[in-house]
Short mmCIF file of C-alpha atoms and ligand atoms in Angstrom, two decimals:
data_model
loop_
_atom_site.label_atom_id
_atom_site.label_comp_id
_atom_site.label_asym_id
_atom_site.label_seq_id
_atom_site.Cartn_x
_atom_site.Cartn_y
_atom_site.Cartn_z
CA MET A 1 0.00 0.00 0.00
CA SER A 2 1.23 3.51 -0.81
CA LEU A 3 1.43 6.21 1.83
CA LEU A 4 0.21 9.78 1.37
CA ILE A 5 1.65 12.32 3.79
CA THR A 6 -0.94 15.08 3.87
CA GLY A 7 -1.35 18.58 5.23
CA GLY A 8 2.30 19.23 5.99
CA THR A 9 4.78 21.92 5.00
CA VAL A 10 7.54 20.43 2.89
CA VAL A 11 10.88 22.10 3.49
CA GLY A 12 13.61 21.96 0.89
CA PRO A 13 16.66 24.07 0.09
CA THR A 14 14.41 26.58 -1.68
CA GLY A 15 12.23 27.02 1.38
CA PRO A 16 8.91 25.80 2.78
CA TYR A 17 5.78 25.05 0.73
CA ALA A 18 2.48 23.29 1.40
CA ALA A 19 2.30 19.91 -0.34
CA ASP A 20 1.25 16.29 0.02
CA VAL A 21 3.90 13.62 -0.54
CA LEU A 22 3.13 10.21 -2.02
CA VAL A 23 5.41 7.35 -1.04
CA ASP A 24 5.28 4.19 -3.11
CA GLY A 25 7.47 1.34 -1.95
CA GLU A 26 10.94 2.63 -1.15
CA THR A 27 10.76 5.89 -3.05
CA ILE A 28 8.87 9.15 -3.30
CA ALA A 29 6.39 8.77 -6.17
CA ALA A 30 4.91 12.24 -6.45
CA ILE A 31 4.36 15.60 -4.78
CA PHE A 32 0.86 17.05 -4.95
CA ALA A 33 -0.66 20.43 -4.29
CA PRO A 34 -2.46 20.10 -0.95
CA GLY A 35 -5.56 17.92 -1.20
CA THR A 36 -5.02 16.85 -4.83
CA GLY A 37 -3.37 13.49 -4.23
CA PRO A 38 -5.09 10.10 -4.57
CA ALA A 39 -7.99 9.58 -2.17
CA ASP A 40 -8.33 5.80 -2.46
CA GLY A 41 -5.94 2.92 -2.07
CA VAL A 42 -3.45 4.79 0.09
CA ASP A 43 -2.63 4.93 3.77
CA VAL A 44 -2.66 8.49 5.05
CA LEU A 45 -0.25 10.11 7.48
CA ASP A 46 -1.60 13.44 8.69
CA ALA A 47 1.25 15.95 8.96
CA SER A 48 -0.94 19.00 9.57
CA GLY A 49 0.97 21.70 11.41
CA LYS A 50 4.25 19.86 10.89
CA TYR A 51 7.27 20.09 8.63
CA VAL A 52 8.03 17.33 6.15
CA ILE A 53 11.77 17.23 5.55
CA PRO A 54 14.29 14.85 3.97
CA GLY A 55 15.83 12.40 6.42
CA GLY A 56 18.97 13.75 8.00
CA VAL A 57 22.35 12.85 6.49
CA ASP A 58 25.17 12.78 9.05
CA VAL A 59 28.44 12.51 7.13
CA HIS A 60 30.74 12.27 10.14
CA THR A 61 30.30 9.38 12.57
CA HIS A 62 32.69 6.96 14.26
CA MET A 63 30.90 3.81 15.36
CA GLU A 64 33.25 1.47 17.24
CA LEU A 65 36.29 3.64 16.43
CA PRO A 66 39.42 2.37 18.20
CA PHE A 67 40.86 5.38 20.03
CA GLY A 68 43.09 5.90 23.06
CA GLY A 69 43.10 2.25 24.11
CA THR A 70 39.34 1.76 23.86
CA PHE A 71 36.53 1.79 21.30
CA ALA A 72 33.77 4.32 20.67
CA SER A 73 30.86 2.92 22.64
CA ASP A 74 28.17 2.86 19.96
CA THR A 75 28.07 -0.11 17.65
CA PHE A 76 26.52 0.25 14.20
CA ASP A 77 23.40 -1.28 15.77
CA THR A 78 23.05 1.09 18.74
CA GLY A 79 24.36 4.14 16.92
CA THR A 80 22.18 3.90 13.84
CA LYS A 81 19.10 3.17 15.96
CA ALA A 82 19.82 6.32 17.94
CA ALA A 83 20.30 8.17 14.64
CA ALA A 84 16.88 7.00 13.49
CA PHE A 85 15.24 8.25 16.69
CA GLY A 86 16.78 11.63 15.98
CA GLY A 87 15.65 11.89 12.37
CA THR A 88 18.92 10.91 10.73
CA THR A 89 18.35 8.25 8.08
CA THR A 90 21.80 8.14 6.50
CA ILE A 91 25.23 8.10 8.09
CA VAL A 92 28.66 8.11 6.51
CA ASP A 93 31.14 6.52 8.91
CA PHE A 94 34.94 6.40 8.73
CA ALA A 95 36.59 3.09 7.90
CA VAL A 96 40.17 3.08 9.18
CA GLN A 97 43.54 2.23 7.68
CA ARG A 98 46.50 2.71 10.01
CA ALA A 99 50.13 3.01 8.99
CA GLY A 100 51.39 -0.42 7.96
CA GLU A 101 47.89 -1.81 7.36
CA VAL A 102 46.38 -2.67 4.00
CA VAL A 103 43.56 -0.30 3.04
CA GLY A 104 41.36 -3.15 1.78
CA ASP A 105 41.70 -4.95 5.12
CA GLY A 106 40.58 -1.85 7.01
CA LEU A 107 37.60 -1.48 4.70
CA ALA A 108 36.68 -5.16 5.05
CA ALA A 109 36.79 -4.81 8.84
CA TRP A 110 34.38 -1.86 8.66
CA HIS A 111 31.99 -3.74 6.39
CA ALA A 112 32.07 -6.62 8.87
CA LYS A 113 31.13 -4.29 11.73
CA ALA A 114 28.29 -2.63 9.82
CA GLU A 115 26.75 -5.27 7.59
CA GLY A 116 23.46 -6.60 8.92
CA ASN A 117 23.63 -4.29 11.93
CA CYS A 118 22.48 -0.92 10.64
CA HIS A 119 19.01 0.52 11.15
CA VAL A 120 19.55 3.26 8.53
CA ASP A 121 21.48 3.40 5.28
CA TYR A 122 25.21 3.94 5.56
CA GLY A 123 28.28 4.70 3.53
CA PHE A 124 31.96 4.94 4.34
CA HIS A 125 34.75 7.45 4.01
CA MET A 126 38.24 5.97 4.39
CA ILE A 127 40.78 7.24 6.92
CA ILE A 128 44.22 6.93 5.36
CA GLY A 129 46.47 6.72 8.39
CA GLY A 130 49.52 5.70 6.41
CA VAL A 131 50.03 7.42 3.07
CA ASP A 132 52.40 5.32 0.94
CA ASP A 133 52.52 3.86 -2.58
CA GLU A 134 50.12 1.06 -1.67
CA SER A 135 47.49 3.20 0.03
CA LEU A 136 47.65 5.78 -2.75
CA LYS A 137 46.95 3.05 -5.28
CA ALA A 138 44.09 1.78 -3.13
CA MET A 139 42.48 5.23 -3.19
CA ASP A 140 41.91 4.79 -6.93
CA SER A 141 40.23 1.42 -6.56
CA LEU A 142 38.04 2.58 -3.68
CA VAL A 143 36.74 5.42 -5.85
CA ALA A 144 36.33 3.25 -8.93
CA THR A 145 34.79 0.12 -7.40
CA GLU A 146 33.78 0.58 -3.76
CA GLY A 147 31.77 3.79 -3.80
CA ILE A 148 34.20 5.43 -1.40
CA THR A 149 34.95 8.86 -2.78
CA SER A 150 36.34 10.72 0.22
CA PHE A 151 39.46 10.20 2.33
CA LYS A 152 40.26 11.64 5.73
CA LEU A 153 43.79 12.70 6.60
CA PHE A 154 45.05 13.95 9.95
CA MET A 155 47.41 16.83 10.63
CA ALA A 156 46.93 15.91 14.32
CA TYR A 157 47.56 12.80 16.46
CA PRO A 158 51.27 12.14 15.65
CA GLY A 159 52.04 8.43 15.88
CA VAL A 160 48.40 7.46 15.43
CA PHE A 161 46.74 8.80 12.28
CA TYR A 162 49.11 11.70 11.50
CA SER A 163 50.32 12.47 7.97
CA ASP A 164 53.17 14.88 7.27
CA ASP A 165 52.91 17.59 4.62
CA GLY A 166 54.59 15.47 1.94
CA GLN A 167 52.16 12.61 2.53
CA ILE A 168 49.24 15.02 2.49
CA LEU A 169 50.39 16.54 -0.79
CA ARG A 170 50.72 13.11 -2.41
CA ALA A 171 47.23 12.08 -1.28
CA MET A 172 45.82 15.38 -2.51
CA GLN A 173 47.45 14.92 -5.92
CA LYS A 174 45.88 11.46 -6.08
CA ALA A 175 42.47 12.86 -5.16
CA ARG A 176 42.82 15.61 -7.75
CA ASP A 177 43.33 12.86 -10.36
CA ASN A 178 40.53 10.52 -9.31
CA GLY A 179 37.96 13.16 -8.30
CA ALA A 180 37.78 12.27 -4.61
CA MET A 181 37.39 14.69 -1.70
CA ILE A 182 40.14 15.07 0.89
CA MET A 183 38.66 15.54 4.36
CA MET A 184 41.12 17.16 6.73
CA HIS A 185 41.47 17.06 10.50
CA ALA A 186 43.22 20.43 10.60
CA GLU A 187 45.20 20.91 13.79
CA ASN A 188 48.99 21.24 14.07
CA GLY A 189 49.53 18.04 16.01
CA ILE A 190 53.32 18.40 16.29
CA ALA A 191 53.03 21.77 18.03
CA ILE A 192 50.11 20.54 20.13
CA ASP A 193 52.17 17.62 21.42
CA VAL A 194 54.84 20.08 22.61
CA LEU A 195 52.20 22.10 24.48
CA ILE A 196 50.73 18.93 26.00
CA GLY A 197 54.15 17.81 27.25
CA GLN A 198 54.81 21.24 28.78
CA ALA A 199 51.37 21.36 30.47
CA LEU A 200 51.78 17.91 31.99
CA ALA A 201 55.27 18.83 33.19
CA ARG A 202 53.70 21.77 35.03
CA GLY A 203 51.22 19.40 36.68
CA GLU A 204 48.28 20.66 34.61
CA THR A 205 46.33 17.43 34.26
CA ASP A 206 42.62 18.44 34.29
CA PRO A 207 40.42 18.10 31.20
CA ILE A 208 40.39 21.85 30.50
CA HIS A 209 44.06 21.59 29.56
CA HIS A 210 43.00 19.50 26.57
CA GLY A 211 41.47 22.68 25.18
CA LEU A 212 44.19 25.03 26.35
CA THR A 213 46.88 22.96 24.61
CA ARG A 214 44.97 23.01 21.31
CA PRO A 215 44.70 26.76 20.70
CA ALA A 216 42.62 28.22 17.88
CA ALA A 217 45.83 29.49 16.25
CA LEU A 218 46.97 25.90 15.68
CA GLU A 219 43.63 24.99 14.07
CA ALA A 220 43.85 28.09 11.88
CA GLU A 221 47.46 27.39 10.92
CA ALA A 222 46.69 23.82 9.91
CA THR A 223 43.57 24.89 8.02
CA SER A 224 45.56 27.48 6.07
CA ARG A 225 48.33 24.96 5.40
CA ALA A 226 45.83 22.38 4.16
CA ILE A 227 44.30 24.98 1.85
CA ALA A 228 47.76 25.90 0.54
CA LEU A 229 48.70 22.26 -0.03
CA ALA A 230 45.41 21.62 -1.85
CA GLY A 231 46.20 24.64 -4.03
CA VAL A 232 49.60 23.16 -4.90
CA ALA A 233 47.74 19.93 -5.78
CA ALA A 234 45.90 21.83 -8.54
CA ASP A 235 42.96 22.80 -6.30
CA CYS A 236 42.25 19.31 -5.03
CA PRO A 237 38.78 19.26 -3.41
CA LEU A 238 39.24 19.89 0.32
CA TYR A 239 36.68 19.57 3.11
CA ILE A 240 37.70 20.73 6.58
CA VAL A 241 36.05 18.56 9.25
CA HIS A 242 34.85 19.63 12.69
CA LEU A 243 35.81 23.27 12.27
CA SER A 244 35.53 25.10 15.59
CA ALA A 245 37.57 28.32 15.49
CA SER A 246 36.75 31.72 13.99
CA GLU A 247 40.29 31.98 12.64
CA ALA A 248 39.96 28.68 10.75
CA LEU A 249 36.60 29.78 9.37
CA ALA A 250 38.21 33.00 8.11
CA ALA A 251 40.80 30.96 6.21
CA VAL A 252 38.05 28.84 4.62
CA ALA A 253 36.03 31.94 3.71
CA THR A 254 39.03 33.56 2.05
CA ALA A 255 39.69 30.43 -0.01
CA ARG A 256 36.04 30.18 -1.01
CA ASP A 257 35.95 33.85 -1.98
CA ALA A 258 38.90 33.11 -4.25
CA GLY A 259 36.83 30.40 -5.95
CA ARG A 260 38.68 27.46 -4.47
CA ASN A 261 37.29 23.93 -4.01
CA VAL A 262 37.31 24.38 -0.26
CA PHE A 263 34.40 23.38 1.96
CA ALA A 264 33.88 22.95 5.69
CA GLU A 265 31.59 21.50 8.31
CA THR A 266 30.99 22.31 11.93
CA CYS A 267 29.26 20.27 14.62
CA PRO A 268 26.57 21.05 17.24
CA GLN A 269 29.08 20.92 20.10
CA TYR A 270 30.90 23.96 18.68
CA LEU A 271 27.63 25.85 18.18
CA TYR A 272 26.47 25.38 21.77
CA LEU A 273 29.19 24.24 24.19
CA THR A 274 32.25 26.05 25.50
CA LEU A 275 35.70 25.62 26.98
CA GLU A 276 34.71 27.29 30.23
CA ASP A 277 31.21 25.91 30.83
CA GLN A 278 31.70 22.29 29.77
CA LEU A 279 35.38 21.37 29.32
CA GLY A 280 36.19 23.44 32.42
CA ALA A 281 33.57 21.76 34.61
CA PRO A 282 34.85 21.01 38.14
CA GLY A 283 37.09 18.06 38.81
CA PHE A 284 37.23 15.43 36.09
CA GLU A 285 33.67 16.17 34.84
CA GLY A 286 35.00 18.11 31.85
CA ALA A 287 36.29 14.82 30.37
CA LYS A 288 32.80 14.32 28.93
CA TRP A 289 33.54 17.16 26.52
CA VAL A 290 37.07 16.24 25.46
CA CYS A 291 37.03 16.21 21.68
CA SER A 292 39.28 17.47 18.91
CA THR A 293 39.14 20.11 17.67
CA PRO A 294 38.29 21.28 21.22
CA LEU A 295 35.44 23.40 22.50
CA ARG A 296 36.37 27.08 22.24
CA SER A 297 36.20 29.98 24.71
CA LYS A 298 32.88 31.68 25.27
CA HIS A 299 34.78 34.96 25.63
CA GLU A 300 35.74 34.81 21.95
CA PRO A 301 33.33 35.09 19.00
CA HIS A 302 33.57 31.47 17.77
CA ARG A 303 29.97 30.38 18.26
CA ALA A 304 28.47 33.51 16.70
CA ASP A 305 30.91 33.25 13.80
CA LEU A 306 30.01 29.59 13.21
CA TRP A 307 26.29 30.38 13.06
CA ARG A 308 27.09 33.20 10.62
CA GLY A 309 29.22 30.81 8.56
CA LEU A 310 26.28 28.43 8.34
CA ARG A 311 24.07 31.26 7.11
CA THR A 312 26.56 32.37 4.46
CA ASN A 313 27.54 28.83 3.35
CA ASP A 314 31.19 29.24 4.33
CA LEU A 315 30.17 26.33 6.55
CA ALA A 316 28.22 24.00 4.30
CA VAL A 317 27.34 21.14 6.60
CA VAL A 318 26.53 20.31 10.21
CA SER A 319 27.69 16.80 11.08
CA THR A 320 28.09 15.36 14.57
CA ASP A 321 31.56 13.78 14.62
CA HIS A 322 29.65 11.24 16.73
CA CYS A 323 32.38 9.46 18.71
CA PRO A 324 30.88 8.48 22.07
CA PHE A 325 32.77 7.19 25.08
CA CYS A 326 31.21 6.37 28.43
CA PHE A 327 32.44 8.38 31.40
CA LYS A 328 32.91 5.29 33.50
CA ASP A 329 35.97 3.26 32.47
CA GLN A 330 36.44 5.06 29.13
CA LYS A 331 36.78 8.80 29.77
CA GLU A 332 38.22 7.72 33.14
CA LEU A 333 41.27 6.37 31.31
CA GLY A 334 42.49 9.97 31.48
CA LEU A 335 42.12 10.48 35.23
CA GLY A 336 45.26 12.37 36.25
CA ASP A 337 46.37 12.94 32.61
CA PHE A 338 44.04 14.79 30.21
CA SER A 339 46.03 13.57 27.20
CA LYS A 340 44.84 10.02 27.86
CA ILE A 341 41.12 10.89 27.77
CA PRO A 342 39.64 9.32 24.62
CA ASN A 343 38.65 12.13 22.26
CA GLY A 344 35.03 12.35 21.22
CA ILE A 345 31.48 13.45 21.91
CA GLY A 346 28.31 11.55 21.05
CA GLY A 347 25.47 13.40 19.38
CA VAL A 348 24.12 11.48 16.39
CA GLU A 349 20.66 11.46 17.97
CA HIS A 350 20.35 15.21 18.47
CA ARG A 351 21.77 17.01 15.42
CA VAL A 352 18.44 17.58 13.66
CA ASP A 353 16.94 19.04 16.86
CA LEU A 354 19.97 21.12 17.83
CA VAL A 355 20.22 22.76 14.42
CA TYR A 356 16.45 23.31 14.38
CA GLN A 357 16.85 25.22 17.65
CA GLY A 358 18.96 27.63 15.59
CA VAL A 359 15.88 28.27 13.45
CA VAL A 360 13.79 28.90 16.57
CA ASP A 361 16.48 31.27 17.86
CA GLY A 362 16.47 33.24 14.59
CA LYS A 363 19.98 32.18 13.59
CA LEU A 364 19.10 30.07 10.53
CA SER A 365 16.27 29.88 8.01
CA LEU A 366 14.18 26.74 7.62
CA ALA A 367 15.79 26.23 4.22
CA ARG A 368 19.31 26.41 5.67
CA TRP A 369 18.31 23.96 8.40
CA VAL A 370 17.39 21.38 5.81
CA GLU A 371 20.34 22.23 3.60
CA THR A 372 22.94 21.90 6.33
CA ILE A 373 21.60 18.68 7.86
CA ALA A 374 20.45 16.82 4.74
CA THR A 375 20.67 18.30 1.25
CA THR A 376 24.21 19.65 1.22
CA PRO A 377 25.84 16.66 2.95
CA ALA A 378 24.10 14.41 0.40
CA ARG A 379 25.37 16.55 -2.48
CA MET A 380 28.82 17.01 -0.98
CA PHE A 381 29.40 13.26 -0.71
CA GLY A 382 27.77 11.83 -3.81
CA LEU A 383 24.42 10.69 -2.39
CA TYR A 384 22.15 13.19 -4.11
CA PRO A 385 19.36 13.04 -5.33
CA ARG A 386 18.87 9.59 -3.83
CA LYS A 387 19.23 11.16 -0.38
CA GLY A 388 18.81 14.68 0.98
CA VAL A 389 15.70 15.86 -0.85
CA ILE A 390 11.94 15.36 -1.03
CA ALA A 391 11.52 14.79 -4.76
CA PRO A 392 9.95 12.18 -7.04
CA GLY A 393 12.37 9.28 -7.48
CA SER A 394 14.34 9.97 -4.33
CA ASP A 395 14.46 7.43 -1.53
CA ALA A 396 11.50 7.91 0.79
CA ASP A 397 13.70 8.95 3.72
CA ILE A 398 11.35 11.41 5.34
CA VAL A 399 11.05 13.07 8.73
CA VAL A 400 7.83 14.63 9.94
CA TYR A 401 8.98 17.29 12.37
CA ASP A 402 6.68 18.91 14.92
CA PRO A 403 7.57 22.56 15.60
CA ALA A 404 5.05 22.60 18.44
CA GLY A 405 6.68 19.65 20.18
CA ARG A 406 9.41 19.78 22.78
CA THR A 407 12.51 17.67 23.26
CA THR A 408 14.46 17.43 26.49
CA ILE A 409 17.86 15.89 25.94
CA SER A 410 19.02 13.51 28.65
CA ALA A 411 21.07 10.37 29.13
CA ALA A 412 18.02 8.96 30.90
CA THR A 413 16.02 8.98 27.65
CA HIS A 414 18.51 8.95 24.79
CA HIS A 415 19.23 5.80 22.77
CA MET A 416 22.96 6.20 22.29
CA ASN A 417 25.17 3.78 24.20
CA MET A 418 26.55 6.44 26.52
CA ASP A 419 26.23 6.87 30.28
CA HIS A 420 25.98 10.65 29.96
CA SER A 421 24.83 13.27 27.49
CA ALA A 422 26.93 16.17 26.28
CA TYR A 423 23.69 18.16 26.12
CA GLU A 424 22.09 17.03 29.40
CA GLY A 425 19.04 19.16 30.19
CA PHE A 426 18.97 21.02 26.85
CA GLU A 427 15.40 21.96 25.90
CA ILE A 428 14.58 22.03 22.18
CA THR A 429 11.45 23.75 20.88
CA GLY A 430 10.61 21.10 18.30
CA LYS A 431 10.45 17.36 18.08
CA VAL A 432 11.05 14.53 15.64
CA ASP A 433 7.61 13.02 15.09
CA THR A 434 7.72 10.31 12.41
CA VAL A 435 10.76 8.87 10.64
CA LEU A 436 10.70 6.89 7.40
CA SER A 437 13.65 5.15 5.81
CA ARG A 438 13.06 4.03 2.22
CA GLY A 439 9.32 4.04 2.89
CA THR A 440 9.51 2.01 6.09
CA VAL A 441 8.31 3.74 9.25
CA LEU A 442 11.13 3.48 11.78
CA VAL A 443 9.67 5.83 14.38
CA SER A 444 5.95 6.61 14.59
CA GLY A 445 4.35 9.73 16.00
CA ASP A 446 3.73 8.05 19.36
CA GLY A 447 7.47 7.52 19.73
CA ALA A 448 7.29 3.76 19.13
CA TYR A 449 10.19 2.13 17.32
CA HIS A 450 9.53 -0.17 14.36
CA GLY A 451 12.98 -0.43 12.80
CA ARG A 452 15.43 -3.29 12.90
CA ALA A 453 19.12 -3.96 12.60
CA GLY A 454 19.75 -5.02 9.02
CA HIS A 455 17.27 -2.64 7.42
CA GLY A 456 20.10 -0.22 6.62
CA ARG A 457 21.94 -0.81 3.34
CA TYR A 458 25.43 0.07 2.24
CA LEU A 459 25.51 3.10 -0.06
CA ARG A 460 28.02 3.27 -2.88
CA ARG A 461 28.63 6.95 -3.31
CA GLY A 462 29.46 8.99 -6.37
CA LEU A 463 31.74 12.03 -6.60
CA SER A 464 30.81 15.33 -4.99
CA ASP A 465 28.18 17.43 -6.76
CA TYR A 466 30.08 20.61 -5.96
CA LEU A 467 32.98 20.07 -8.32
CA LEU A 468 33.17 21.16 -11.94
O1 URP B 1 37.43 14.11 19.16
C1 URP B 1 37.19 13.59 18.09
N1 URP B 1 36.93 14.35 17.06
N2 URP B 1 37.22 12.24 17.97
C2 URP B 1 37.02 11.49 16.80
C3 URP B 1 38.20 11.42 15.90
C4 URP B 1 38.30 12.64 15.02
O2 URP B 1 39.33 13.29 15.03
O3 URP B 1 37.36 12.95 14.30
ZN1 ZN B 2 39.12 14.49 13.32
ZN1 ZN B 3 35.70 12.55 13.55
#
């Protein structure tokens, strides 16, 4: 039986409009002027007073990521179920190759973790932790045959995922040739390690020192260097991940104004949370908010600048960088030494709500909400128009969103496998009501869950839409 979603306001990148949406099987069959759709032979979902938006696309998650002697606490099962509850119907996770490992083995390991376990559709980027002749060759075959068209490199974490400038340049030249996107963790990890050593030597061991040893200047320097290296690689497509600092945003904006293939994302934690209020919480509490890039000072204009960047498209995407660790036994690995706290914040369940709160607060338009959480990430990473838009022929990944609802974020009610919430007590004016993935109702308006592990399918992605 087909499903007609009636009475709602469809929101797309061009703005809101009243329309009824017909779902047939796994795809959107048609969009009708209100009240003009078929009357017989369809189930009806009444979306009166609600927004009808494309399912969220979160292009930065780390399910089960090995980090700092432990693993991110969400599996593909728990993490994608939580995503579904929050209105995200596609994730793109990071498969990992470390120095000395074969890229294909890392990819196979990620497929083994995800296959049969996902509640929503999923794709992979590949972390290249060891750039050498073999991994460079593998980049070509991943683009050509595996649907993996984006590669993350790290200017941070020396000895773990770090690449030096020569390795970065070689990978960028490869990407320029095969059309892939280079995703960059832009922090000067060599300088940061010096600052960490000096802080620890002074006995500065609390979580806040994680932020203080990763100053904005070292994010900005790495961002500028990545942009320069991509320029040397004939304007290789470059996407800066988890951008948090005004100074880094300024470097991206300058490159974009010059017409460069430079893009960037930010994450909800940088839009809402701060060095002083969260990372600087008393005692060891701040460990909950240890992530890299770090939360920035509330006495500097970072948060306001990031919201502005989202408005002006200098920041194209909001992803979560979902990388959850429990406080007990995982974050606690860094008791007495902040540098041993596993880096990451969980948030895959709350991105759609947290960015919608920006609409309520007058910081973003409805159209930019949908663009930054769904349409642009789909286009940026080769999933459009299958994902990211309400249009005939697209997958029926649809969220009915209730602007009159309320969401209270809490570890007591969230579905992520975390013993705390980075956003504990946050009140959102708005609520995910119904969630469909390829025409299947995963979450119904009464909050009941109907999804299952194994519903989610692997997505082979194309090249980015934003390149000539
Ligand atoms: O703190 C973070 N961001 N952890 C996940 C790994 C990364 O750098 O994205
Ligand atoms: Zn990173
Ligand atoms: Zn990440």
